[in-house]
């Protein structure tokens, strides 16, 4: 059985999935913010700062709340 630093295959898979979520979700949110136009003049800057400083929580907040503030 293959192990890496005492971790088996299932543990490594869970770690890789968690790392993927923690890195990809904020990147996806940042790209969406940068490509979008917002109603307020400072909304884009505020969302970028929220995503950068709060990372996963900021990305989730943007995906739940911020996408509704965009201009269609």
Backbone as JSON Lines, residues from 0, in Angstrom:
{"i":0,"aa":"X","n":[0.84,-1.18,0.0],"ca":[0.0,0.0,0.0],"c":[0.89,1.24,0.0]}
{"i":1,"aa":"X","n":[0.53,2.22,-0.81],"ca":[1.31,3.43,-0.96],"c":[0.95,4.43,0.14]}
{"i":2,"aa":"X","n":[1.96,4.98,0.78],"ca":[1.74,6.04,1.76],"c":[2.75,7.15,1.52]}
{"i":3,"aa":"X","n":[2.37,8.33,1.88],"ca":[3.24,9.5,1.79],"c":[3.19,10.18,3.14]}
{"i":4,"aa":"X","n":[4.33,10.18,3.83],"ca":[4.43,10.78,5.16],"c":[3.39,10.2,6.12]}
{"i":5,"aa":"X","n":[3.12,8.93,5.99],"ca":[2.18,8.27,6.88],"c":[0.73,8.44,6.49]}
{"i":6,"aa":"X","n":[0.45,9.1,5.36],"ca":[-0.92,9.32,4.91],"c":[-1.24,8.34,3.79]}
{"i":7,"aa":"X","n":[-2.42,7.77,3.84],"ca":[-2.86,6.86,2.79],"c":[-3.49,7.61,1.64]}
{"i":8,"aa":"X","n":[-4.01,6.85,0.69],"ca":[-4.6,7.44,-0.52],"c":[-5.82,8.3,-0.25]}
{"i":9,"aa":"X","n":[-6.69,7.86,0.65],"ca":[-7.9,8.62,0.93],"c":[-7.6,9.95,1.62]}
{"i":10,"aa":"X","n":[-6.65,9.92,2.53],"ca":[-6.29,11.16,3.23],"c":[-5.66,12.15,2.26]}
{"i":11,"aa":"X","n":[-4.81,11.65,1.38],"ca":[-4.17,12.54,0.39],"c":[-5.21,13.14,-0.55]}
{"i":12,"aa":"X","n":[-6.2,12.35,-0.95],"ca":[-7.25,12.85,-1.83],"c":[-8.04,13.97,-1.15]}
{"i":13,"aa":"X","n":[-8.37,13.79,0.11],"ca":[-9.1,14.82,0.86],"c":[-8.26,16.09,0.96]}
{"i":14,"aa":"X","n":[-6.96,15.95,1.21],"ca":[-6.08,17.12,1.3],"c":[-6.0,17.84,-0.03]}
{"i":15,"aa":"X","n":[-5.87,17.12,-1.14],"ca":[-5.79,17.75,-2.45],"c":[-7.09,18.45,-2.83]}
{"i":16,"aa":"X","n":[-8.22,17.86,-2.48],"ca":[-9.52,18.5,-2.76],"c":[-9.65,19.78,-1.94]}
{"i":17,"aa":"X","n":[-9.27,19.74,-0.66],"ca":[-9.36,20.92,0.19],"c":[-8.45,22.03,-0.33]}
{"i":18,"aa":"X","n":[-7.22,21.67,-0.72],"ca":[-6.3,22.68,-1.27],"c":[-6.85,23.27,-2.56]}
{"i":19,"aa":"X","n":[-7.48,22.44,-3.37],"ca":[-8.07,22.93,-4.62],"c":[-9.19,23.93,-4.36]}
{"i":20,"aa":"X","n":[-10.03,23.63,-3.39],"ca":[-11.14,24.54,-3.06],"c":[-10.6,25.86,-2.51]}
{"i":21,"aa":"X","n":[-9.6,25.77,-1.62],"ca":[-9.05,26.98,-1.0],"c":[-8.28,27.86,-1.98]}
{"i":22,"aa":"X","n":[-7.8,27.3,-3.08],"ca":[-7.06,28.11,-4.05],"c":[-7.88,28.46,-5.27]}
{"i":23,"aa":"X","n":[-8.68,27.53,-5.77],"ca":[-9.41,27.79,-7.0],"c":[-10.62,28.7,-6.82]}
{"i":24,"aa":"X","n":[-11.35,28.55,-5.74],"ca":[-12.55,29.36,-5.55],"c":[-12.25,30.86,-5.47]}
{"i":25,"aa":"X","n":[-11.25,31.29,-4.69],"ca":[-10.93,32.72,-4.71],"c":[-10.42,33.2,-6.07]}
{"i":26,"aa":"X","n":[-9.69,32.38,-6.79],"ca":[-9.19,32.78,-8.11],"c":[-10.36,32.94,-9.07]}
{"i":27,"aa":"X","n":[-11.31,32.01,-9.04],"ca":[-12.49,32.12,-9.9],"c":[-13.29,33.37,-9.56]}
{"i":28,"aa":"X","n":[-13.45,33.66,-8.27],"ca":[-14.2,34.85,-7.85],"c":[-13.48,36.13,-8.28]}
{"i":29,"aa":"X","n":[-12.15,36.17,-8.14],"ca":[-11.39,37.36,-8.55],"c":[-11.5,37.6,-10.05]}
{"i":30,"aa":"X","n":[-11.41,36.55,-10.83],"ca":[-11.54,36.7,-12.29],"c":[-12.93,37.21,-12.64]}
{"i":31,"aa":"X","n":[-13.96,36.71,-11.97],"ca":[-15.32,37.16,-12.23],"c":[-15.5,38.63,-11.86]}
{"i":32,"aa":"X","n":[-14.92,39.05,-10.74],"ca":[-15.01,40.45,-10.33],"c":[-14.32,41.35,-11.35]}
{"i":33,"aa":"X","n":[-13.14,40.97,-11.78],"ca":[-12.37,41.81,-12.7],"c":[-13.06,41.93,-14.05]}
{"i":34,"aa":"X","n":[-13.72,40.89,-14.5],"ca":[-14.39,40.92,-15.81],"c":[-15.76,41.58,-15.78]}
{"i":35,"aa":"X","n":[-16.32,41.83,-14.6],"ca":[-17.69,42.33,-14.48],"c":[-17.73,43.84,-14.27]}
{"i":36,"aa":"X","n":[-18.87,44.42,-14.61],"ca":[-19.16,45.81,-14.32],"c":[-20.19,45.86,-13.2]}
{"i":37,"aa":"X","n":[-20.02,46.82,-12.3],"ca":[-20.9,46.93,-11.14],"c":[-21.64,48.25,-11.16]}
{"i":38,"aa":"X","n":[-22.72,48.31,-10.38],"ca":[-23.54,49.53,-10.32],"c":[-22.78,50.66,-9.66]}
{"i":39,"aa":"X","n":[-22.17,50.41,-8.51],"ca":[-21.42,51.43,-7.79],"c":[-20.01,51.58,-8.35]}
{"i":40,"aa":"X","n":[-19.45,52.77,-8.19],"ca":[-18.13,53.03,-8.76],"c":[-17.01,52.32,-8.01]}
{"i":41,"aa":"X","n":[-17.19,52.06,-6.72],"ca":[-16.14,51.41,-5.93],"c":[-16.43,49.95,-5.62]}
{"i":42,"aa":"X","n":[-17.52,49.4,-6.13],"ca":[-17.9,48.03,-5.8],"c":[-16.85,47.02,-6.24]}
{"i":43,"aa":"X","n":[-16.25,47.22,-7.4],"ca":[-15.25,46.28,-7.88],"c":[-14.04,46.25,-6.95]}
{"i":44,"aa":"X","n":[-13.56,47.41,-6.55],"ca":[-12.41,47.49,-5.64],"c":[-12.74,46.86,-4.29]}
{"i":45,"aa":"X","n":[-13.93,47.12,-3.78],"ca":[-14.33,46.55,-2.49],"c":[-14.37,45.03,-2.56]}
{"i":46,"aa":"X","n":[-14.94,44.47,-3.64],"ca":[-15.02,43.02,-3.74],"c":[-13.64,42.38,-3.91]}
{"i":47,"aa":"X","n":[-12.76,43.03,-4.65],"ca":[-11.4,42.5,-4.79],"c":[-10.72,42.46,-3.42]}
{"i":48,"aa":"X","n":[-10.85,43.52,-2.64],"ca":[-10.24,43.55,-1.31],"c":[-10.85,42.52,-0.37]}
{"i":49,"aa":"X","n":[-12.17,42.35,-0.43],"ca":[-12.83,41.35,0.41],"c":[-12.33,39.95,0.06]}
{"i":50,"aa":"X","n":[-12.22,39.65,-1.22],"ca":[-11.76,38.32,-1.63],"c":[-10.3,38.11,-1.25]}
{"i":51,"aa":"X","n":[-9.47,39.13,-1.42],"ca":[-8.06,38.97,-1.09],"c":[-7.82,38.81,0.41]}
{"i":52,"aa":"X","n":[-8.52,39.58,1.23],"ca":[-8.27,39.53,2.67],"c":[-9.02,38.4,3.38]}
{"i":53,"aa":"X","n":[-10.18,38.03,2.89],"ca":[-10.96,36.98,3.55],"c":[-10.88,35.64,2.83]}
{"i":54,"aa":"X","n":[-10.17,35.59,1.73],"ca":[-9.91,34.39,0.95],"c":[-11.18,33.57,0.69]}
{"i":55,"aa":"X","n":[-11.32,32.42,1.3],"ca":[-12.44,31.53,1.0],"c":[-13.78,32.15,1.42]}
{"i":56,"aa":"X","n":[-13.83,32.76,2.57],"ca":[-15.08,33.39,3.04],"c":[-15.45,34.55,2.12]}
{"i":57,"aa":"X","n":[-14.46,35.34,1.72],"ca":[-14.72,36.45,0.81],"c":[-15.21,35.98,-0.54]}
{"i":58,"aa":"X","n":[-14.64,34.9,-1.05],"ca":[-15.08,34.35,-2.33],"c":[-16.51,33.84,-2.23]}
{"i":59,"aa":"X","n":[-16.83,33.16,-1.14],"ca":[-18.2,32.69,-0.95],"c":[-19.18,33.85,-0.81]}
{"i":60,"aa":"X","n":[-18.79,34.89,-0.08],"ca":[-19.65,36.07,0.05],"c":[-19.9,36.71,-1.31]}
{"i":61,"aa":"X","n":[-18.85,36.81,-2.12],"ca":[-19.03,37.4,-3.45],"c":[-19.97,36.54,-4.29]}
{"i":62,"aa":"X","n":[-19.77,35.23,-4.28],"ca":[-20.61,34.37,-5.11],"c":[-22.06,34.37,-4.65]}
{"i":63,"aa":"X","n":[-22.3,34.59,-3.36],"ca":[-23.67,34.61,-2.84],"c":[-24.29,36.0,-2.97]}
{"i":64,"aa":"X","n":[-23.55,37.05,-2.6],"ca":[-24.11,38.41,-2.53],"c":[-23.68,39.27,-3.71]}
{"i":65,"aa":"X","n":[-22.4,39.28,-4.02],"ca":[-21.85,40.21,-4.98],"c":[-22.27,40.05,-6.41]}
{"i":66,"aa":"X","n":[-22.58,38.82,-6.8],"ca":[-22.98,38.6,-8.2],"c":[-24.29,39.29,-8.52]}
{"i":67,"aa":"X","n":[-25.11,39.55,-7.5],"ca":[-26.37,40.26,-7.72],"c":[-26.16,41.76,-7.93]}
{"i":68,"aa":"X","n":[-25.0,42.28,-7.59],"ca":[-24.71,43.7,-7.73],"c":[-24.14,44.06,-9.1]}
{"i":69,"aa":"X","n":[-23.91,43.06,-9.92],"ca":[-23.33,43.32,-11.24],"c":[-24.4,43.89,-12.18]}
{"i":70,"aa":"X","n":[-23.91,44.56,-13.21],"ca":[-24.79,45.06,-14.27],"c":[-24.95,43.93,-15.27]}
{"i":71,"aa":"X","n":[-26.17,43.61,-15.59],"ca":[-26.45,42.47,-16.49],"c":[-26.03,42.75,-17.91]}
